[in-house]
Every structure is written in structure tokens, then in C-alpha cells.
mmCIF file of C-alpha atoms in Angstrom:
data_model
loop_
_atom_site.group_PDB
_atom_site.id
_atom_site.type_symbol
_atom_site.label_atom_id
_atom_site.label_comp_id
_atom_site.label_asym_id
_atom_site.label_seq_id
_atom_site.Cartn_x
_atom_site.Cartn_y
_atom_site.Cartn_z
ATOM 1 C CA MET V 1 12.945 2.458 -19.650
ATOM 2 C CA THR V 2 12.467 6.035 -18.574
ATOM 3 C CA THR V 3 15.552 7.643 -17.506
ATOM 4 C CA ALA V 4 15.756 10.797 -15.354
ATOM 5 C CA GLN V 5 18.714 12.754 -13.613
ATOM 6 C CA SER V 6 19.397 10.671 -10.512
ATOM 7 C CA PHE V 7 17.509 7.092 -11.435
ATOM 8 C CA THR V 8 16.280 5.306 -14.187
ATOM 9 C CA ARG V 9 13.155 3.232 -14.183
ATOM 10 C CA HIS V 10 12.545 -0.395 -15.696
ATOM 11 C CA ASP V 11 9.200 -1.928 -16.196
ATOM 12 C CA ILE V 12 9.450 -5.220 -14.504
ATOM 13 C CA THR V 13 6.818 -8.415 -14.068
ATOM 14 C CA PHE V 14 7.481 -10.887 -11.553
ATOM 15 C CA PRO V 15 4.977 -14.188 -11.022
ATOM 16 C CA SER V 16 2.730 -14.422 -8.009
ATOM 17 C CA GLY V 17 0.182 -17.268 -7.449
ATOM 18 C CA ASP V 18 -1.083 -18.231 -10.673
ATOM 19 C CA SER V 19 -0.438 -15.100 -12.490
ATOM 20 C CA THR V 20 2.077 -11.900 -12.313
ATOM 21 C CA CYS V 21 2.264 -8.486 -10.857
ATOM 22 C CA ALA V 22 3.635 -5.500 -12.892
ATOM 23 C CA GLY V 23 5.811 -3.077 -11.626
ATOM 24 C CA TRP V 24 8.421 -0.211 -11.662
ATOM 25 C CA LEU V 25 12.053 -0.827 -10.350
ATOM 26 C CA TYR V 26 14.121 2.379 -9.612
ATOM 27 C CA LEU V 27 17.738 2.469 -9.592
ATOM 28 C CA PRO V 28 19.933 5.052 -8.515
ATOM 29 C CA ALA V 29 22.260 6.657 -10.786
ATOM 30 C CA GLY V 30 25.871 5.600 -10.383
ATOM 31 C CA VAL V 31 24.925 3.356 -7.144
ATOM 32 C CA THR V 32 25.989 -0.191 -6.627
ATOM 33 C CA SER V 33 24.134 -2.600 -4.612
ATOM 34 C CA ALA V 34 21.797 0.061 -3.436
ATOM 35 C CA PRO V 35 19.465 -0.946 -0.316
ATOM 36 C CA VAL V 36 15.766 -1.367 -1.685
ATOM 37 C CA VAL V 37 12.071 -0.396 -0.588
ATOM 38 C CA ILE V 38 9.191 -2.339 -1.922
ATOM 39 C CA LEU V 39 5.979 -0.044 -2.394
ATOM 40 C CA GLY V 40 2.101 -1.512 -2.137
ATOM 41 C CA HIS V 41 -1.208 0.883 -2.663
ATOM 42 C CA GLY V 42 -4.263 0.808 -1.305
ATOM 43 C CA LEU V 43 -8.305 -0.477 -1.897
ATOM 44 C CA GLY V 44 -8.157 -1.163 -5.615
ATOM 45 C CA ALA V 45 -5.666 1.690 -6.247
ATOM 46 C CA VAL V 46 -2.446 1.041 -8.964
ATOM 47 C CA ARG V 47 1.196 2.099 -8.758
ATOM 48 C CA GLU V 48 0.212 4.944 -11.306
ATOM 49 C CA MET V 49 -2.055 6.610 -8.541
ATOM 50 C CA ARG V 50 1.372 8.341 -6.919
ATOM 51 C CA LEU V 51 3.170 5.470 -5.751
ATOM 52 C CA ASP V 52 6.120 6.849 -8.624
ATOM 53 C CA ALA V 53 5.761 9.908 -6.380
ATOM 54 C CA PHE V 54 7.765 8.216 -3.566
ATOM 55 C CA ALA V 55 9.280 6.113 -5.414
ATOM 56 C CA GLU V 56 11.338 8.692 -7.415
ATOM 57 C CA ARG V 57 12.049 10.614 -3.903
ATOM 58 C CA PHE V 58 13.494 7.640 -2.650
ATOM 59 C CA ALA V 59 15.583 6.671 -5.607
ATOM 60 C CA GLN V 60 16.748 10.310 -5.829
ATOM 61 C CA ALA V 61 17.991 9.864 -2.120
ATOM 62 C CA GLY V 62 19.874 6.483 -3.306
ATOM 63 C CA ILE V 63 17.663 3.862 -2.176
ATOM 64 C CA ALA V 64 16.416 1.638 -5.257
ATOM 65 C CA ALA V 65 12.270 0.973 -4.946
ATOM 66 C CA VAL V 66 9.985 -1.428 -6.474
ATOM 67 C CA ALA V 67 6.568 -0.279 -6.891
ATOM 68 C CA PHE V 68 4.097 -2.897 -7.773
ATOM 69 C CA THR V 69 0.267 -3.113 -8.835
ATOM 70 C CA TYR V 70 -1.632 -6.237 -7.205
ATOM 71 C CA ARG V 71 -2.719 -9.083 -8.938
ATOM 72 C CA HIS V 72 -6.573 -8.507 -10.655
ATOM 73 C CA PHE V 73 -5.973 -4.558 -11.086
ATOM 74 C CA GLY V 74 -4.372 -2.388 -13.687
ATOM 75 C CA ASP V 75 -2.007 -3.993 -15.908
ATOM 76 C CA SER V 76 -1.295 -7.310 -13.524
ATOM 77 C CA GLY V 77 -2.313 -10.265 -14.188
ATOM 78 C CA GLY V 78 -5.256 -12.625 -12.497
ATOM 79 C CA HIS V 79 -8.981 -13.445 -13.253
ATOM 80 C CA PRO V 80 -11.139 -11.913 -12.694
ATOM 81 C CA ARG V 81 -10.734 -8.667 -13.165
ATOM 82 C CA GLN V 82 -11.449 -6.048 -9.573
ATOM 83 C CA LEU V 83 -10.939 -8.789 -7.694
ATOM 84 C CA LEU V 84 -9.622 -7.780 -4.063
ATOM 85 C CA SER V 85 -8.363 -10.874 -2.130
ATOM 86 C CA ILE V 86 -6.769 -9.835 1.221
ATOM 87 C CA LYS V 87 -4.695 -13.518 1.182
ATOM 88 C CA ARG V 88 -4.119 -12.824 -2.790
ATOM 89 C CA GLN V 89 -2.382 -9.017 -2.013
ATOM 90 C CA LEU V 90 -0.111 -10.612 0.808
ATOM 91 C CA THR V 91 1.256 -13.422 -1.234
ATOM 92 C CA ASP V 92 1.859 -10.468 -3.721
ATOM 93 C CA TRP V 93 3.871 -9.026 -1.130
ATOM 94 C CA ASP V 94 5.743 -12.019 -0.617
ATOM 95 C CA ALA V 95 6.368 -12.359 -4.338
ATOM 96 C CA ALA V 96 7.490 -8.804 -4.638
ATOM 97 C CA ILE V 97 10.284 -9.617 -1.819
ATOM 98 C CA ALA V 98 11.404 -12.869 -3.354
ATOM 99 C CA TYR V 99 11.558 -10.810 -6.852
ATOM 100 C CA VAL V 100 14.143 -8.391 -5.143
ATOM 101 C CA LYS V 101 16.005 -11.178 -3.185
ATOM 102 C CA ALA V 102 16.787 -12.640 -6.555
ATOM 103 C CA ARG V 103 18.047 -9.306 -8.124
ATOM 104 C CA THR V 104 21.542 -9.006 -8.150
ATOM 105 C CA ASP V 105 21.781 -5.296 -8.480
ATOM 106 C CA VAL V 106 20.376 -4.055 -5.421
ATOM 107 C CA ASP V 107 21.666 -5.018 -1.937
ATOM 108 C CA ARG V 108 19.301 -7.854 -0.574
ATOM 109 C CA THR V 109 20.241 -7.497 2.878
ATOM 110 C CA ARG V 110 18.578 -4.142 3.171
ATOM 111 C CA MET V 111 15.331 -4.227 2.355
ATOM 112 C CA ALA V 112 12.356 -2.363 3.515
ATOM 113 C CA VAL V 113 8.472 -2.269 2.618
ATOM 114 C CA TRP V 114 6.373 0.814 2.425
ATOM 115 C CA GLY V 115 2.249 0.544 2.617
ATOM 116 C CA SER V 116 -0.313 3.161 1.916
ATOM 117 C CA SER V 117 -3.984 2.844 3.629
ATOM 118 C CA PHE V 118 -4.955 -0.526 2.838
ATOM 119 C CA GLY V 119 -1.613 -1.392 2.048
ATOM 120 C CA GLY V 120 -0.178 0.044 5.307
ATOM 121 C CA GLY V 121 -2.175 -2.620 7.059
ATOM 122 C CA HIS V 122 -0.241 -5.378 4.890
ATOM 123 C CA ALA V 123 2.790 -3.761 5.540
ATOM 124 C CA ILE V 124 2.279 -3.922 9.151
ATOM 125 C CA THR V 125 1.343 -7.770 8.312
ATOM 126 C CA VAL V 126 4.624 -8.346 6.054
ATOM 127 C CA ALA V 127 6.834 -6.688 8.675
ATOM 128 C CA SER V 128 5.554 -9.060 11.201
ATOM 129 C CA ARG V 129 6.094 -12.094 9.222
ATOM 130 C CA HIS V 130 9.336 -11.430 7.856
ATOM 131 C CA PRO V 131 11.821 -10.295 10.427
ATOM 132 C CA GLU V 132 14.624 -10.288 7.504
ATOM 133 C CA LEU V 133 13.595 -6.945 6.541
ATOM 134 C CA ARG V 134 15.525 -3.645 7.994
ATOM 135 C CA ALA V 135 12.444 -1.587 8.210
ATOM 136 C CA ALA V 136 8.891 -0.741 7.307
ATOM 137 C CA ILE V 137 6.631 2.060 6.789
ATOM 138 C CA ALA V 138 2.933 2.381 7.403
ATOM 139 C CA GLN V 139 1.249 5.180 5.654
ATOM 140 C CA CYS V 140 -1.863 6.382 6.843
ATOM 141 C CA PRO V 141 -2.700 2.200 7.504
ATOM 142 C CA PHE V 142 -5.702 0.549 7.539
ATOM 143 C CA THR V 143 -5.199 -1.515 10.951
ATOM 144 C CA ASP V 144 -9.056 -2.398 12.134
ATOM 145 C CA GLY V 145 -11.784 -3.448 9.716
ATOM 146 C CA LEU V 146 -14.233 -2.891 12.564
ATOM 147 C CA ALA V 147 -12.963 0.370 13.466
ATOM 148 C CA SER V 148 -13.072 1.695 9.643
ATOM 149 C CA ALA V 149 -16.773 -0.305 9.464
ATOM 150 C CA LEU V 150 -17.962 2.287 12.607
ATOM 151 C CA ALA V 151 -16.397 5.056 10.989
ATOM 152 C CA LEU V 152 -18.239 4.789 8.062
ATOM 153 C CA GLY V 153 -21.369 4.189 10.123
ATOM 154 C CA PRO V 154 -23.724 1.203 10.489
ATOM 155 C CA ALA V 155 -26.623 2.629 7.942
ATOM 156 C CA ALA V 156 -23.622 2.812 5.389
ATOM 157 C CA SER V 157 -22.540 -0.576 6.133
ATOM 158 C CA LEU V 158 -25.694 -2.400 5.784
ATOM 159 C CA LYS V 159 -26.177 -1.123 2.325
ATOM 160 C CA VAL V 160 -23.532 -3.023 0.737
ATOM 161 C CA LEU V 161 -25.031 -6.339 2.462
ATOM 162 C CA PRO V 162 -27.631 -7.117 -0.814
ATOM 163 C CA VAL V 163 -24.778 -6.347 -2.964
ATOM 164 C CA VAL V 164 -22.292 -8.622 -0.918
ATOM 165 C CA ALA V 165 -24.970 -11.548 -1.070
ATOM 166 C CA ARG V 166 -25.614 -11.329 -4.991
ATOM 167 C CA ASP V 167 -21.848 -11.419 -5.684
ATOM 168 C CA LEU V 168 -21.490 -14.433 -3.512
ATOM 169 C CA ALA V 169 -24.498 -16.504 -5.218
ATOM 170 C CA ALA V 170 -22.685 -15.078 -8.591
ATOM 171 C CA ARG V 171 -19.229 -16.915 -7.519
ATOM 172 C CA GLY V 172 -21.229 -19.726 -6.572
ATOM 173 C CA ARG V 173 -22.862 -20.001 -10.132
ATOM 174 C CA GLY V 174 -19.339 -19.245 -11.895
ATOM 175 C CA LYS V 175 -21.243 -15.885 -12.888
ATOM 176 C CA PRO V 176 -18.802 -12.678 -13.241
ATOM 177 C CA PRO V 177 -18.786 -10.823 -10.019
ATOM 178 C CA VAL V 178 -20.908 -8.365 -8.921
ATOM 179 C CA MET V 179 -19.472 -4.757 -8.239
ATOM 180 C CA VAL V 180 -19.445 -2.316 -5.172
ATOM 181 C CA PRO V 181 -17.779 0.859 -5.961
ATOM 182 C CA ILE V 182 -14.723 1.521 -3.770
ATOM 183 C CA ALA V 183 -15.439 5.471 -3.095
ATOM 184 C CA ALA V 184 -18.526 7.511 -3.786
ATOM 185 C CA THR V 185 -20.367 10.383 -2.504
ATOM 186 C CA PRO V 186 -21.622 10.488 1.310
ATOM 187 C CA GLY V 187 -24.584 8.322 1.815
ATOM 188 C CA SER V 188 -24.001 5.785 -1.185
ATOM 189 C CA SER V 189 -23.428 2.475 -1.222
ATOM 190 C CA ALA V 190 -19.338 1.978 -1.269
ATOM 191 C CA LEU V 191 -16.330 0.941 0.596
ATOM 192 C CA MET V 192 -15.779 4.125 1.406
ATOM 193 C CA ASN V 193 -18.169 7.457 1.418
ATOM 194 C CA ALA V 194 -16.392 9.682 3.764
ATOM 195 C CA SER V 195 -16.518 13.250 2.043
ATOM 196 C CA ASP V 196 -13.086 13.210 0.819
ATOM 197 C CA ALA V 197 -13.008 9.538 -0.592
ATOM 198 C CA LEU V 198 -14.190 10.256 -3.849
ATOM 199 C CA PRO V 199 -12.652 13.636 -4.746
ATOM 200 C CA GLY V 200 -9.389 12.154 -3.141
ATOM 201 C CA TYR V 201 -9.390 8.810 -5.482
ATOM 202 C CA GLN V 202 -9.970 10.990 -8.448
ATOM 203 C CA ALA V 203 -7.049 13.437 -7.428
ATOM 204 C CA LEU V 204 -4.905 10.562 -7.448
ATOM 205 C CA GLN V 205 -5.709 9.514 -11.338
ATOM 206 C CA PRO V 206 -3.009 10.477 -13.994
ATOM 207 C CA PRO V 207 -4.407 10.806 -17.408
ATOM 208 C CA GLY V 208 -4.584 7.631 -19.052
ATOM 209 C CA THR V 209 -5.254 5.659 -15.609
ATOM 210 C CA THR V 210 -5.875 2.019 -15.674
ATOM 211 C CA PHE V 211 -7.925 2.615 -12.080
ATOM 212 C CA ARG V 212 -11.732 1.142 -12.192
ATOM 213 C CA ASN V 213 -13.959 2.357 -8.879
ATOM 214 C CA GLU V 214 -15.091 -0.897 -8.192
ATOM 215 C CA VAL V 215 -14.191 -4.265 -6.455
ATOM 216 C CA ALA V 216 -16.236 -7.725 -6.569
ATOM 217 C CA ALA V 217 -18.430 -7.098 -3.235
ATOM 218 C CA ARG V 218 -17.259 -10.556 -1.844
ATOM 219 C CA VAL V 219 -14.326 -8.971 0.112
ATOM 220 C CA ILE V 220 -16.461 -7.178 2.070
ATOM 221 C CA PRO V 221 -16.665 -9.719 4.923
ATOM 222 C CA THR V 222 -13.049 -10.237 4.836
ATOM 223 C CA ILE V 223 -12.022 -6.664 5.569
ATOM 224 C CA LEU V 224 -14.456 -6.155 8.364
ATOM 225 C CA THR V 225 -12.422 -9.107 10.015
ATOM 226 C CA TYR V 226 -9.143 -8.103 8.967
ATOM 227 C CA ARG V 227 -7.126 -6.536 11.942
ATOM 228 C CA PRO V 228 -3.665 -5.986 10.668
ATOM 229 C CA GLY V 229 -2.960 -3.719 13.575
ATOM 230 C CA ARG V 230 -2.696 -6.468 16.037
ATOM 231 C CA ALA V 231 0.051 -7.757 14.386
ATOM 232 C CA ALA V 232 2.174 -4.573 15.135
ATOM 233 C CA LYS V 233 3.393 -5.938 18.711
ATOM 234 C CA LYS V 234 4.989 -8.707 16.682
ATOM 235 C CA ILE V 235 7.152 -6.565 14.652
ATOM 236 C CA THR V 236 10.972 -6.896 15.575
ATOM 237 C CA ILE V 237 12.359 -4.448 13.001
ATOM 238 C CA PRO V 238 11.899 -0.425 13.143
ATOM 239 C CA ILE V 239 8.773 0.429 11.513
ATOM 240 C CA LEU V 240 7.526 4.229 11.111
ATOM 241 C CA PHE V 241 3.770 5.074 11.297
ATOM 242 C CA CYS V 242 2.812 8.221 9.506
ATOM 243 C CA VAL V 243 -0.879 8.946 10.830
ATOM 244 C CA SER V 244 -3.625 11.467 10.180
ATOM 245 C CA ASP V 245 -5.041 13.417 12.775
ATOM 246 C CA THR V 246 -8.320 14.124 10.640
ATOM 247 C CA ASP V 247 -8.542 10.699 8.990
ATOM 248 C CA SER V 248 -11.731 9.657 7.671
ATOM 249 C CA VAL V 249 -11.103 6.319 6.544
ATOM 250 C CA THR V 250 -8.593 4.981 8.853
ATOM 251 C CA PRO V 251 -9.560 6.293 12.557
ATOM 252 C CA PRO V 252 -6.143 7.481 14.084
ATOM 253 C CA ALA V 253 -7.293 6.797 17.470
ATOM 254 C CA GLN V 254 -7.305 3.154 16.792
ATOM 255 C CA THR V 255 -4.368 3.390 14.420
ATOM 256 C CA LEU V 256 -2.156 4.997 17.489
ATOM 257 C CA ARG V 257 -3.003 2.202 19.769
ATOM 258 C CA TYR V 258 -1.738 -0.506 17.820
ATOM 259 C CA ALA V 259 1.366 1.785 16.820
ATOM 260 C CA ARG V 260 2.228 2.108 20.388
ATOM 261 C CA THR V 261 2.619 -1.611 20.873
ATOM 262 C CA ALA V 262 5.273 -1.555 18.036
ATOM 263 C CA PRO V 263 9.010 -2.728 20.304
ATOM 264 C CA LYS V 264 10.744 -0.460 17.836
ATOM 265 C CA GLY V 265 7.487 1.638 16.473
ATOM 266 C CA GLU V 266 8.025 5.453 15.463
ATOM 267 C CA ILE V 267 5.068 7.560 14.689
ATOM 268 C CA LYS V 268 4.398 10.754 12.708
ATOM 269 C CA ARG V 269 1.102 12.562 13.079
ATOM 270 C CA TYR V 270 0.086 14.875 10.597
ATOM 271 C CA ASP V 271 -2.822 17.477 10.379
ATOM 272 C CA ALA V 272 -3.814 16.560 6.965
ATOM 273 C CA GLY V 273 -6.446 14.550 5.771
ATOM 274 C CA HIS V 274 -6.227 10.972 4.683
ATOM 275 C CA PHE V 275 -5.943 11.804 0.948
ATOM 276 C CA ASP V 276 -3.786 14.673 1.554
ATOM 277 C CA PHE V 277 -0.723 12.640 2.004
ATOM 278 C CA TYR V 278 -0.189 12.007 -1.725
ATOM 279 C CA THR V 279 0.067 15.520 -3.265
ATOM 280 C CA GLY V 280 0.917 19.106 -2.121
ATOM 281 C CA GLU V 281 2.823 20.624 0.946
ATOM 282 C CA THR V 282 1.458 17.337 2.921
ATOM 283 C CA PHE V 283 3.283 14.926 0.776
ATOM 284 C CA GLU V 284 6.610 16.988 0.862
ATOM 285 C CA VAL V 285 6.824 17.175 4.618
ATOM 286 C CA LEU V 286 5.885 13.492 4.252
ATOM 287 C CA VAL V 287 8.643 11.705 1.771
ATOM 288 C CA ARG V 288 11.180 14.231 3.721
ATOM 289 C CA ASP V 289 10.493 12.239 6.971
ATOM 290 C CA GLN V 290 10.272 8.695 5.429
ATOM 291 C CA ILE V 291 13.258 9.621 3.448
ATOM 292 C CA GLU V 292 15.049 10.510 7.064
ATOM 293 C CA PHE V 293 13.528 7.251 8.597
ATOM 294 C CA LEU V 294 15.017 4.761 5.695
ATOM 295 C CA THR V 295 17.936 6.700 5.265
ATOM 296 C CA ARG V 296 18.842 5.853 8.895
ATOM 297 C CA GLN V 297 17.619 2.082 8.781
ATOM 298 C CA LEU V 298 19.059 1.384 5.448
ATOM 299 C CA ASN V 299 22.542 3.903 5.191
ATOM 300 C CA PRO V 300 22.163 4.361 1.187
ATOM 301 C CA ALA V 301 25.275 6.397 1.916
ATOM 302 C CA ALA V 302 26.938 2.958 2.246
ATOM 303 C CA ALA V 303 26.046 1.765 -1.524
ATOM 304 C CA ALA V 304 27.192 5.190 -2.741
ATOM 305 C CA SER V 305 30.621 4.838 -1.070
ATOM 306 C CA ALA V 306 31.067 1.181 -2.537
ATOM 307 C CA ALA V 307 30.677 2.500 -5.927
#
């Protein structure tokens, strides 16, 4: 357990599918039954890659936080390793919500979800499926696989197809997965090869991180057909979209079109790149906006008053 001035951090695990997810639970100090927000990351990323920075700020504002790592990555369970399955990750979100609902030290009636990048797309999907939530935040969200593939470029997309074929063949023979890099230099075969992708991922990694810059290539066809933005119109709770106007990974024009269909959607736009959201002055502006939104929707002052 890590203790800070205004919160405590606890290591947690919770069951999901055939294995477990590892995470951190942040509890505001001196607060009884605080509202809670659940945080999930992007493509292949683990919670050590700056989810803690957001969770700490939320806890300091009186909002409990659960930051978790998907199965098959980091210190969570699941085999084979580095398997990115959209269906399994959405199950992990459901499991995280179930875990929070089973706790007695937070207010289970005031829950929110927060997702970034690919996790931002998941947050949209999850918010559309869980009307009992009070709020959601989708940060630089992946909203449309086809739009992201077009941003990557047809030549780059075609480069990965032989790797996908080899991985699918390996799965059929019961062999270990064939990997593809998550982020690489421009022109390389990878899920992301924009100029800021590889340095962006590297900048998020603390010393000793468990992040591996690769995933099983079989996920690529499912990414292309995943369009979580379409679920925005079904979301009945307030949702904040934090959009990068210069996003090289999740094209902002398509994201904004989807965001405007959310009945209770709010949109904040930032003149900063996809990977700038996690550090520096952009992070400071972003987290202030998110705390303001969560405070309005979750009313953490009510928990403090009760305490």
C-alpha cells in the first residue's frame, strides 16, 4: 500500500473471464463512501503508463479511482501474452465495474468510467451498455477502425497483412502468436507508425515498466471493424469527449461527428497531439477539465460532508 498526503493506493486484483486483472485502488483520505471512476488504457498500454497520474489527481479531488491493466498484458493474468482481444477487454471493463459494485468502501451508486485512446473507444461502448453509471470520459478516443486505418495509409495497412496471415496460421496450429509492433517509425509495419507514435509510447514508460511494444497480429482485422463511436448516440449518461485537434492516431473529424450524436455529450478540444495528453501543460489543462466534469456529475463533496 502506498500512502500519499490525500489518498492511499492499494494493489488489487479482480477476476475476469478465465483469469484476473491487476490494478490499483485509490481511496481519498478521510472520505467515507467516495464516488469512484474506473480507468483503462490504450493499445497494449499498461496502467503504469500515466494512468496513475490521472488517478492520483482524481483521488486528491475526493473521487476514488480504480486503474487496471487488461488481461494478457503487464502484471495481469491471461495466456498467451500480448493478446489484444476487443471482446476480452470489454469483458475486463465489465469485471472492473462488478468489482467496484462489490466493494463497501466506495459509493457504488456514483460510478464513472474513463478511457484513453483505444480505451476511450471502450469507454464509449461501456457507457452505452451500463446506464447505471453516472458519467464517462473518452480521452483522445479511438472511434472508428476504418478512419484510423485510412489515417495510417493504405500502404502501411497492406504491410501488416502477411504478419496477420502468419499469426492466424500459428493460432490454427496451436503455436505461439506472431507479433506486430504497436508503435514504430514512419513507414514501418506496425499498428501505429505516425511520427509521434513511437516516441509517444516511449515517453509514457517509467523505469522498470512491464510494457512490451508488440501484440499478436491477429487483432488487426478486428480493429479495422471496431467502430465504438457508433454507440455514442445510445449513451444516456453525461459523457465528456476530450479531443486532440491534431491527432495522428484517432482522426478528430470522425471523433467529433460521433461525439455530437451523444444525447448528453460534452466536447473539449485541445491544440495538442495524441501523446501530449499524458504529460506537461496539456496534461494539467486536461485533468483540470476532467475533474471539473467529474465533480459536477459525481458530487464528491457529498461524500466529504458525510464523512
